[in-house]
Coordinates of C-alpha atoms and ligand atoms in Angstrom, one line a residue:
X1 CA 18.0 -41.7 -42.3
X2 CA 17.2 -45.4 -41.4
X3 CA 14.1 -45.9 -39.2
X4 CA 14.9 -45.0 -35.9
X5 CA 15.7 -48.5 -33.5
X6 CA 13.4 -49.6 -30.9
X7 CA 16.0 -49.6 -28.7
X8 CA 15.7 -52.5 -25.4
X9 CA 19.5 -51.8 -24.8
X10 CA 19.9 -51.9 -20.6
X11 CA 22.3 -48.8 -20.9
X12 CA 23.0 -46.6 -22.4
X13 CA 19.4 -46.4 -23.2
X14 CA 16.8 -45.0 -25.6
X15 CA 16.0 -40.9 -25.0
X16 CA 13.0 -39.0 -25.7
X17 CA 13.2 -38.1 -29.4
X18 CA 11.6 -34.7 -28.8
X19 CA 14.7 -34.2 -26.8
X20 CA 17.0 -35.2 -28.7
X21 CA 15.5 -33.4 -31.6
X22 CA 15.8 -30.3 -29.2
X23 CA 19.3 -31.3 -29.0
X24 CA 19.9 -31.2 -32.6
X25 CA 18.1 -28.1 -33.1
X26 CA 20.6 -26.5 -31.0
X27 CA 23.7 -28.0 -31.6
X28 CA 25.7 -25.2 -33.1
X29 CA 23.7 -22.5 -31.3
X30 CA 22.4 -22.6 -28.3
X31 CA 20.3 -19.9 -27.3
X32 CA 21.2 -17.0 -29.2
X33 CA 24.9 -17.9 -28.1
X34 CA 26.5 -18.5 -31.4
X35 CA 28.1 -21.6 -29.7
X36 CA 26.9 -25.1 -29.2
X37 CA 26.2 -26.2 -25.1
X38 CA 29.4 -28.2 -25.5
X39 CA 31.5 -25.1 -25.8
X40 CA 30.1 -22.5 -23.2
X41 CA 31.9 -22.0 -20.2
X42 CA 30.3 -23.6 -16.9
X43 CA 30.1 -20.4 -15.5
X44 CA 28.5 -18.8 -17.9
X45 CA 25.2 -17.2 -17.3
X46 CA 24.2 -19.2 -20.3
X47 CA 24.9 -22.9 -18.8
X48 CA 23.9 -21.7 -15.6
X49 CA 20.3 -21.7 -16.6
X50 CA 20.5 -25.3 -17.6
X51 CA 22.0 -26.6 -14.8
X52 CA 19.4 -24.8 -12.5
X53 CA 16.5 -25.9 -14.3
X54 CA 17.8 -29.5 -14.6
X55 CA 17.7 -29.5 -10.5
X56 CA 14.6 -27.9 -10.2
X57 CA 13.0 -30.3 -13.0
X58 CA 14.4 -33.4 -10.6
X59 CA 13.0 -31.8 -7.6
X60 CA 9.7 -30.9 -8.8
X61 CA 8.8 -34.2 -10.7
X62 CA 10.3 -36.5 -7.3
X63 CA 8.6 -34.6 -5.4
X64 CA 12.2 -33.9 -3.2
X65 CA 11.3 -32.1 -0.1
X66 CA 13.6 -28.6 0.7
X67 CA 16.1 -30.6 3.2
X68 CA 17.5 -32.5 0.2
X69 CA 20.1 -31.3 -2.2
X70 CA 20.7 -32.0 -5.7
X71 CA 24.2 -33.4 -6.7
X72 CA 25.5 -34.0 -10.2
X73 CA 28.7 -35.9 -10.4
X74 CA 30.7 -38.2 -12.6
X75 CA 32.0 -41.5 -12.1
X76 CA 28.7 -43.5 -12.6
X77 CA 27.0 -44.7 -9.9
X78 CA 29.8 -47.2 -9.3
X79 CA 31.9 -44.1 -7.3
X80 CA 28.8 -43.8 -5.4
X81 CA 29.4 -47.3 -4.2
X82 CA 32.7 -46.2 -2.2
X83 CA 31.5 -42.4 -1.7
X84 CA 27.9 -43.8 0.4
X85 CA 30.1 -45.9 2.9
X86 CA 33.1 -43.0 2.6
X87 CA 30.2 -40.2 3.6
X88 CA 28.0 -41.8 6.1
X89 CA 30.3 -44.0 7.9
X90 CA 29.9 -43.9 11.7
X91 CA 33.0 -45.4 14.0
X92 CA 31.4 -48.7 15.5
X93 CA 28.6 -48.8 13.5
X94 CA 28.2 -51.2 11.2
X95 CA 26.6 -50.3 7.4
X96 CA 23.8 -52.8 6.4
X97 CA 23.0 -53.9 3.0
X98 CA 20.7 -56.3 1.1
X99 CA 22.0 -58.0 -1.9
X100 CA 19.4 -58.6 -4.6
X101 CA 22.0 -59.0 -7.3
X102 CA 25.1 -57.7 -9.3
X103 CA 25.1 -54.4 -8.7
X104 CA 24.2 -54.6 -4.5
X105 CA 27.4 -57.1 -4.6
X106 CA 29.8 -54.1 -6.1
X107 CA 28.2 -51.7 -3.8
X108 CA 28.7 -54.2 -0.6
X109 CA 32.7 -55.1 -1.5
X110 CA 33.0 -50.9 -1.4
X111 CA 31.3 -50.9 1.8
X112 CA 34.0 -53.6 3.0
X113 CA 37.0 -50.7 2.5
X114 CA 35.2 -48.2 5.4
X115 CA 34.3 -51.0 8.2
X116 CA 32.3 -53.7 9.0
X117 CA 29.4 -54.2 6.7
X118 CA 26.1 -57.0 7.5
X119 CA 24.4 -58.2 4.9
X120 CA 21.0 -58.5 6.5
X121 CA 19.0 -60.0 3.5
X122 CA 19.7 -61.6 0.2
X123 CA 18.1 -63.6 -2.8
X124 CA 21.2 -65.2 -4.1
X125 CA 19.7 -68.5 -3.3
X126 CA 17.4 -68.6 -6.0
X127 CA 19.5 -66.6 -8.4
X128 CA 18.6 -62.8 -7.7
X129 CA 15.2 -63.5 -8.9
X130 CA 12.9 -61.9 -5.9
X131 CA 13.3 -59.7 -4.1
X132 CA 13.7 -60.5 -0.1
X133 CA 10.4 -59.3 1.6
X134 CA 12.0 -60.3 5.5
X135 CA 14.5 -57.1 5.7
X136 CA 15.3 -55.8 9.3
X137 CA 17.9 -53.5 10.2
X138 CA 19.5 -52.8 13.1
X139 CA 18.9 -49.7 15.3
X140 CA 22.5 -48.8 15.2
X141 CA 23.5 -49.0 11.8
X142 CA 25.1 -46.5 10.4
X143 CA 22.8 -46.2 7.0
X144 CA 21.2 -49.2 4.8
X145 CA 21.3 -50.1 1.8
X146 CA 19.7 -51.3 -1.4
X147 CA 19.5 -51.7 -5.0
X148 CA 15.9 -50.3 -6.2
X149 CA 15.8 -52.4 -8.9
X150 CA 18.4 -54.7 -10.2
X151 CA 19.1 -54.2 -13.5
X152 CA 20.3 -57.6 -14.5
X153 CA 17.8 -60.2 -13.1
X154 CA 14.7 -58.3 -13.9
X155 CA 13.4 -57.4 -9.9
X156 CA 12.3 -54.4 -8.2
X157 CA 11.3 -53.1 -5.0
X158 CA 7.6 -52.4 -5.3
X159 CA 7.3 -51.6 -1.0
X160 CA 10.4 -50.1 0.6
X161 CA 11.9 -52.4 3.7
X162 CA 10.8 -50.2 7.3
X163 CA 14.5 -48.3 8.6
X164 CA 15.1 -47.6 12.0
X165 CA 14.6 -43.5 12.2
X166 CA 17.9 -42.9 13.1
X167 CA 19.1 -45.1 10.2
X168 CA 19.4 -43.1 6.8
X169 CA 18.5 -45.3 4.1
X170 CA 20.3 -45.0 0.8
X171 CA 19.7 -46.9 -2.8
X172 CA 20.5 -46.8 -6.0
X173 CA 17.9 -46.2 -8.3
X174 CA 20.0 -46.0 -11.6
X175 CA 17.7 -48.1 -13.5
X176 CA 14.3 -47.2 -12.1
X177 CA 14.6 -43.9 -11.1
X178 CA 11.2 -42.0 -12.0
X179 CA 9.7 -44.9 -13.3
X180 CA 7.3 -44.4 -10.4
X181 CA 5.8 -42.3 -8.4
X182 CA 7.9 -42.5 -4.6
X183 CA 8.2 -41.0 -1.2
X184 CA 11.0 -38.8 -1.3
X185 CA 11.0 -38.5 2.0
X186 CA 11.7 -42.3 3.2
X187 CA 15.4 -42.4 2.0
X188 CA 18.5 -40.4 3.1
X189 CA 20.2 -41.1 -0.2
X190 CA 19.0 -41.2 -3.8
X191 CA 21.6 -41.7 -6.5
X192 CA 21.3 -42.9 -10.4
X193 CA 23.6 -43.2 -13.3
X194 CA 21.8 -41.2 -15.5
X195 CA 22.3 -43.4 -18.6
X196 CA 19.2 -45.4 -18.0
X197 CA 16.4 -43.6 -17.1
X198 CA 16.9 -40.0 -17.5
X199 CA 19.9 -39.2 -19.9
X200 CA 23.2 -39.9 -21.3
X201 CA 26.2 -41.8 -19.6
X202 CA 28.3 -39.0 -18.3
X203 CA 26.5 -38.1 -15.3
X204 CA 25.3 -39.2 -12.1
X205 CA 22.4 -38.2 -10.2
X206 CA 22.6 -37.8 -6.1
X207 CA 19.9 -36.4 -3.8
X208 CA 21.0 -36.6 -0.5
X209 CA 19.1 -35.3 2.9
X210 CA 20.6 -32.0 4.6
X211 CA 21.8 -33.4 7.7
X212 CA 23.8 -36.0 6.1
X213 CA 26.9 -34.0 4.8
X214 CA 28.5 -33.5 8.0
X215 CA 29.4 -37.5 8.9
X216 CA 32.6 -37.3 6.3
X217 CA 35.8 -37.5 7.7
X218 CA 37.6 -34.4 7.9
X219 CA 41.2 -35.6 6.1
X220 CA 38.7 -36.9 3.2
X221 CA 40.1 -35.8 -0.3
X222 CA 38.3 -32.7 -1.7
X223 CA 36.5 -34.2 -4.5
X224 CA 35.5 -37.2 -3.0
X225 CA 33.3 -35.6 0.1
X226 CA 29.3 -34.8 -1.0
X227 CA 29.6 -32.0 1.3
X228 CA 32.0 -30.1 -1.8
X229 CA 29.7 -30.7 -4.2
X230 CA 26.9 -29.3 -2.2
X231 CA 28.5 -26.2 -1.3
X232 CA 29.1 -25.1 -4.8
X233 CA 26.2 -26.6 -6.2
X234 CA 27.9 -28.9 -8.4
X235 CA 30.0 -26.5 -9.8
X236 CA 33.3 -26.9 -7.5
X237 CA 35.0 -28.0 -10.7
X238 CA 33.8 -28.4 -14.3
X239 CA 31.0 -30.8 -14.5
X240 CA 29.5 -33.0 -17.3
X241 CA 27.7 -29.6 -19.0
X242 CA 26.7 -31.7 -21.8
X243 CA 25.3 -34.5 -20.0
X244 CA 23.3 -32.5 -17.6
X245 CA 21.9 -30.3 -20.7
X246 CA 20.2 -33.8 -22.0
X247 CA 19.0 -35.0 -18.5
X248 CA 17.4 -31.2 -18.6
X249 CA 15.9 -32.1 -21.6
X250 CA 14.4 -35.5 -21.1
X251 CA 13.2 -34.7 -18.0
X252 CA 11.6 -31.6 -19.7
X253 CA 9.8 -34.1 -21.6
X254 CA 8.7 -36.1 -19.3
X255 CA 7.2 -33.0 -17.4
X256 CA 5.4 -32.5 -20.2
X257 CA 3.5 -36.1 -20.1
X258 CA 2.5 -35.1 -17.4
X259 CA 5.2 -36.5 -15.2
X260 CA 5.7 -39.0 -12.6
X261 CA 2.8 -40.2 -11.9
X262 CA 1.7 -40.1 -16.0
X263 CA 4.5 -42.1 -16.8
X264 CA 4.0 -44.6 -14.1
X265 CA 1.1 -45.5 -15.9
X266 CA 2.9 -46.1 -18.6
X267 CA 5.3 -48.4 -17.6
X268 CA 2.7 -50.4 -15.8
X269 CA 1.1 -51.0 -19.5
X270 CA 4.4 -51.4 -21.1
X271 CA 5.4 -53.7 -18.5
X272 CA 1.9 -56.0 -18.7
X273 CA 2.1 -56.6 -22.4
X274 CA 5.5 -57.8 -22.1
X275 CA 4.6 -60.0 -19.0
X276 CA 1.1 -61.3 -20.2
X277 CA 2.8 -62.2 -23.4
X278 CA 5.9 -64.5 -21.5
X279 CA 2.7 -66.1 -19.2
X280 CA 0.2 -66.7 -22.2
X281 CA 3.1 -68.7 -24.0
X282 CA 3.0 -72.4 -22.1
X283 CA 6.4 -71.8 -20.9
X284 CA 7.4 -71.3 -24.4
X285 CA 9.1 -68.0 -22.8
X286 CA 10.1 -68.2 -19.1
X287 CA 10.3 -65.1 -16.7
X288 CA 13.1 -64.9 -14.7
X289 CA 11.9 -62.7 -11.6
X290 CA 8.8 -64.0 -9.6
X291 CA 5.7 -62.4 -9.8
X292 CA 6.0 -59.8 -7.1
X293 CA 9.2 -58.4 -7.9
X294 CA 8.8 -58.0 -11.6
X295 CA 10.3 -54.9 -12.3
X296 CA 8.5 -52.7 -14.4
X297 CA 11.8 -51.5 -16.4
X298 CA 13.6 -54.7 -17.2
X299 CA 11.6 -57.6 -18.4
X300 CA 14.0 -61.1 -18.1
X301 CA 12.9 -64.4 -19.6
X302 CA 14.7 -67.4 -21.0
X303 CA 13.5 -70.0 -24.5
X304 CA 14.4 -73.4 -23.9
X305 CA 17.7 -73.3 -25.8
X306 CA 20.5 -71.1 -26.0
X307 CA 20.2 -72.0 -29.4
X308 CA 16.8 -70.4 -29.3
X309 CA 17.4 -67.5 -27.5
X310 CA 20.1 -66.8 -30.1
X311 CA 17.8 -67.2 -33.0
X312 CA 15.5 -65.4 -31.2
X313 CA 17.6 -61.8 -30.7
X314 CA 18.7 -62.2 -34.3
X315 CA 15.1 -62.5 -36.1
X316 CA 14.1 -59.4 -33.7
X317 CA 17.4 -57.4 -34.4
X318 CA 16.2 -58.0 -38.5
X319 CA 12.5 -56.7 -37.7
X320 CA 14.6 -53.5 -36.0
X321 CA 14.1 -54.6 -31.7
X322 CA 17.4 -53.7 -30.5
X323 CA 19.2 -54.9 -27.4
X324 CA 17.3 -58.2 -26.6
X325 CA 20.1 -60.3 -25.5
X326 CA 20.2 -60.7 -21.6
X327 CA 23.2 -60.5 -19.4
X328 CA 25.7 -62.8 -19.3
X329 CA 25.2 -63.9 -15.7
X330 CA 21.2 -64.9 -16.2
X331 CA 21.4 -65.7 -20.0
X332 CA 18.1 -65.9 -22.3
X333 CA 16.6 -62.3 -23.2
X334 CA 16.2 -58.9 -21.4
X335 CA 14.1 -56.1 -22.6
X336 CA 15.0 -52.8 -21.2
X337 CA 12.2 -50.7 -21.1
X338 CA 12.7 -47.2 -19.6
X339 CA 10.1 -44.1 -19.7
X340 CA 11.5 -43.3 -23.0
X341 CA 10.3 -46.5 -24.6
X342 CA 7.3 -46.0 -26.3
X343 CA 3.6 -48.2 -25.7
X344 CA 4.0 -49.4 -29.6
X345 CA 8.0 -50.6 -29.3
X346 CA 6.4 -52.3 -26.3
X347 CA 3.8 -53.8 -28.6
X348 CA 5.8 -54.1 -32.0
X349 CA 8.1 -56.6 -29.6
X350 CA 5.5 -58.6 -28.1
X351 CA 3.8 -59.2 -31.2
X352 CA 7.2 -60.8 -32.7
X353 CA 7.7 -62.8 -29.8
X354 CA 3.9 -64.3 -30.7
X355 CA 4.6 -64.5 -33.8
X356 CA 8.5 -66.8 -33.1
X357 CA 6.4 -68.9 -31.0
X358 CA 3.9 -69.5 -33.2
X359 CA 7.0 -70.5 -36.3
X360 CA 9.2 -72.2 -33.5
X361 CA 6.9 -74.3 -31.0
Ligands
LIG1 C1 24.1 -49.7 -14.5 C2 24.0 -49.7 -13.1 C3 25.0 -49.3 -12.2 C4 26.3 -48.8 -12.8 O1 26.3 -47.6 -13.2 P1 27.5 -46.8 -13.7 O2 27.0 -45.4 -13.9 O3 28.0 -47.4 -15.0 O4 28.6 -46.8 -12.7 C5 24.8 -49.4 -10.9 N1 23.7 -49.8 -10.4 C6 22.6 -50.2 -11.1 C7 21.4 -50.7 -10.5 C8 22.8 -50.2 -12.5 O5 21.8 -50.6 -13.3

């Protein structure tokens, strides 16, 4: 087999290779089964294990208090766009967001369908690359609304912005979720693509507070009201089996560090190298995000050429660094690098981005 890729793609992402091992090990039998996962019907006593122990895995390592259920759903974190404003709308009231990028922009155009959205805070002046620190909303909103960390530009939340108490405040954490240790307890939503942090694509992760499933409109299709999904414990209709078995897995691993709070470490390592390496260059290599909203899973930077940049992604694809170019919409380099990147891809990457400076100044 060829040497396994450090992997910096934004997502789909590198997973635990313990888990995926795990995986393998039990592709064509799970458990005594004579069948692989894949294969087993969702109601079997069989997948019913997984998909109980992949809740209880999210609750215990987040820390989720009792009044919060676990949802797994499909359609990406992009459905939960229209299904947050679609669930917790409130006639009159309008739904408050902050943009701090891409993403908050899809989730804010969704909003638009159910009423009147405000956006009460935003760092499009300066190119999505802080996050605002000035965030009030209003008493009467019907929930809030933010991005934890915005994939694209490199930024994360490290404080939460203060909600009314009456306001329920819902974010997406698809690309940070776990990657430190939270309070729970502060939002009314949760919800994460899984594909970055703690699984495959396939999947999407939504913790949402007790008292919140009754706000849905009753004429609201089946399938696109929480409150389904909740009843049945995401088992209304067949879910993503597969998907959810991997998330059970990596986050199996990732109890096994030692969990949140191990792997926040972690990150905070992974995340210093990279940015002590861009701010020991001389502006060689230019972070995008400012220094208080750095976000400790993607790490943004530009050369001084697109020319360079290029050259630069290529050389580290050769020396096996995978998935270094950055999005279109900032341009220059993005290293993804979620709790299953390792301390030594971390390293192995900013040691050949000292050594292309040192063969490019
Ligand atoms: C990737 C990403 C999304 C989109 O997730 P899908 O599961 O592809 O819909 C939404 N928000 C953030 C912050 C992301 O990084």
């Amino acid at each position: 087999m060829k040497k396994r890729a450090y992997n910096f793609y934004a997502g789909p992402a590198t997973l635990p290779l313990p888990a995926l091992k795990i995986a393998q090990k039990e592709l064509l039998d799970f458990n005594g089964t004579g069948m692989s996962l894949m294969e087993l019907s969702h109601r079997s006593k069989g997948y019913a294990e997984v998909h109980t122990q992949a809740s209880n895995l999210v609750r215990e390592l987040m820390r989720i208090p009792d009044d919060f259920k676990i949802l797994w759903l499909q359609g990406g974190a992009s459905t939960q766009f229209y299904m947050i404003p679609l669930n917790l709308q409130k006639q009159g009231k309008p739904m408050e967001y902050v943009n701090t990028g891409a993403w908050s922009k899809k989730a804010i155009k969704e909003g638009k369908f159910y009423g009147d959205v405000k956006v009460v805070a935003s760092s499009e002046d300066e190119n999505f690359s802080y996050i605002p620190s000035d965030i009030k909303f209003s008493d009467n909103a019907a929930f809030a609304h933010i991005t934890g960390n915005n994939t694209i530009y490199g930024t994360e939340y490290h404080e939460w912005p203060k909600v009314p108490d009456d306001v329920p405040l819902a974010c997406d954490m698809s690309s940070n979720i776990m990657d430190k240790v939270i309070d729970s307890k502060k939002f009314g939503v949760i919800y994460a693509g899984a594909q970055k942090n703690i699984g495959p694509s396939g999947v999407t992760l939504v913790i949402v507070r007790e008292d919140l499933f009754d706000r849905v409109p009753e004429n609201t299709p089946t399938m696109q009201k929480w409150k389904t999904h909740m009843e049945k414990d995401s088992l209304f209709n067949t879910g993503p089996c597969w998907a959810i078995y991997m998330c059970k897995l990596s986050l199996d691993h990732l109890k096994g560090l030692g969990g949140v709070t191990a792997i926040e470490k972690i990150n905070r390592k992974k995340a210093k190298i990279l940015y002590d390496t861009i701010d020991k260059s001389n502006g060689f290599y230019k972070g995008h995000a400012k220094f208080g909203s750095r976000s400790l899973m993607n790490v943004t930077f530009n050369l001084k050429t697109p020319e360079l940049e290029e050259k630069c992604v290529k050389e580290a694809l050769g020396r096996g660094l995978v998935g270094l170019k950055g999005h279109r919409s900032v341009g220059g380099m993005r290293a993804s690098i979620y709790n299953a990147m390792s301390i030594e891809g971390v390293q192995t990457l900013a040691d050949f981005m000292k050594e292309f400076q040192e063969n490019n100044q």
